[in-house]
Amino acid sequence: MTRKAVVVLSGGLDSTTCMGIARDRGYELYPVTFSYGQRHDREVEQAKKVANYFHARHHRIVDIDFFKQIGGSALTDLSIDVPQAGVGEGIPATYVPARNMIFLSLASAYAEVLGAEAIFIGVSSVDYSGYPDCRPEFIESMNQTVNLATKTGTTDHGLTIEAPLMHLTKSETIKLGTRLGVPYHLTTSCYNGGETACGTCDSCRLRIKGFKEAGLIDPVPYQIAIDWNA
Ligand code: ZN
C-alpha cells in the first residue's frame, strides 16, 4: 500500500520543495493549503498550480478567517506595514501568531483521517526570520503532541512531522529542489503578492540571495532588474 503524506503547501518555495521531497520518498501527496487572510490570494492560486503539477489526488484548501479577525501580523492586518528594509532585530512584523501550531494541528487531524504517516512542513531554522514556530524545538515538541492527541498516535502507526528543510540554507533548499524537479516557476514568495515579485521585500531578498548562491536563475519575474551573476 502506498504511504500517504500530508504536505502543508503555501505555494511558496519551501513548501513546494517539500512536495518534491515527499514525492521522492515515495509518498502519495495530500497537500493542504490554508487561506488565512494573508494579504493576497496569490499564494492559494499558486498552491493549486503546484498541487496540479504534482498530480495530487486531493488538494484541500482550508479557510481560516480567524487570523484576519485577530490581526497582529503584517501578513493579515493591512494596517501593519510589511518590512522592506531587510531583516531587523527580533521577531519581525510578518510573524503570524501561532500559525504553524494551528496549521500542524489541522494537518494532523487530516492525516489521521487519511491514515497518512507523515506531515511535511517547509520550515527552516537556518535562513529563517526569527519565527519561534520554525525552530527544531517546536517541531519536536509538536511531533510529540500530535501523537499524544490522536488515535493513530496511541493505537496505530502514529504521525511523523517531517521538516526536511530545517537545517538547510535557502540555496541548499533550491539546489535540492532543482535536483528533484521542483517547479519553482509556479511558486510565489513576495509578501506584496503582485503578478511580478517586488524584489525588495524580505521574502524576495532571501529568495534572490538563495538562487544566486545556488548559481541558478530564479524563473519567476521581478519588477526590478536583477544581476544573477553578481
Ligand atoms: Zn517581494
mmCIF file of N, CA, C and O in Angstrom, residues 9 33-34 74 123 127 130 159 179 193 208:
data_model
loop_
_atom_site.group_PDB
_atom_site.id
_atom_site.type_symbol
_atom_site.label_atom_id
_atom_site.label_comp_id
_atom_site.label_asym_id
_atom_site.label_seq_id
_atom_site.Cartn_x
_atom_site.Cartn_y
_atom_site.Cartn_z
ATOM 1 N N LEU A 9 1.111 23.113 2.180
ATOM 2 C CA LEU A 9 1.550 23.751 0.932
ATOM 3 C C LEU A 9 1.043 25.184 0.856
ATOM 4 O O LEU A 9 -0.164 25.424 0.747
ATOM 5 N N THR A 33 -3.698 23.509 1.900
ATOM 6 C CA THR A 33 -3.333 24.923 1.820
ATOM 7 C C THR A 33 -4.281 25.730 2.694
ATOM 8 O O THR A 33 -5.493 25.525 2.640
ATOM 9 N N PHE A 34 -3.704 26.601 3.491
ATOM 10 C CA PHE A 34 -4.510 27.418 4.395
ATOM 11 C C PHE A 34 -4.677 28.822 3.826
ATOM 12 O O PHE A 34 -3.696 29.494 3.517
ATOM 13 N N ALA A 74 1.684 41.611 10.091
ATOM 14 C CA ALA A 74 1.688 42.406 8.859
ATOM 15 C C ALA A 74 1.106 41.626 7.683
ATOM 16 O O ALA A 74 0.699 42.215 6.687
ATOM 17 N N VAL A 123 9.538 24.349 7.084
ATOM 18 C CA VAL A 123 10.196 25.344 7.941
ATOM 19 C C VAL A 123 11.712 25.135 7.945
ATOM 20 O O VAL A 123 12.193 24.029 7.749
ATOM 21 N N ASP A 127 17.920 29.981 7.535
ATOM 22 C CA ASP A 127 17.686 31.303 6.944
ATOM 23 C C ASP A 127 16.369 31.894 7.429
ATOM 24 O O ASP A 127 15.798 32.743 6.797
ATOM 25 N N GLY A 130 13.396 34.418 12.325
ATOM 26 C CA GLY A 130 13.261 34.589 13.766
ATOM 27 C C GLY A 130 11.904 34.147 14.273
ATOM 28 O O GLY A 130 11.552 34.426 15.407
ATOM 29 N N LEU A 159 1.988 9.512 13.702
ATOM 30 C CA LEU A 159 2.313 10.535 12.710
ATOM 31 C C LEU A 159 3.740 11.028 12.953
ATOM 32 O O LEU A 159 4.166 11.142 14.094
ATOM 33 N N ARG A 179 17.249 19.580 -8.189
ATOM 34 C CA ARG A 179 17.625 18.203 -8.485
ATOM 35 C C ARG A 179 16.381 17.295 -8.549
ATOM 36 O O ARG A 179 16.323 16.343 -9.323
ATOM 37 N N GLY A 193 2.658 40.152 -3.179
ATOM 38 C CA GLY A 193 1.694 39.353 -3.928
ATOM 39 C C GLY A 193 1.307 39.852 -5.303
ATOM 40 O O GLY A 193 0.249 39.505 -5.815
ATOM 41 N N ILE A 208 16.017 35.695 -3.688
ATOM 42 C CA ILE A 208 17.001 36.087 -4.710
ATOM 43 C C ILE A 208 18.411 35.660 -4.281
ATOM 44 O O ILE A 208 19.174 35.082 -5.057
#
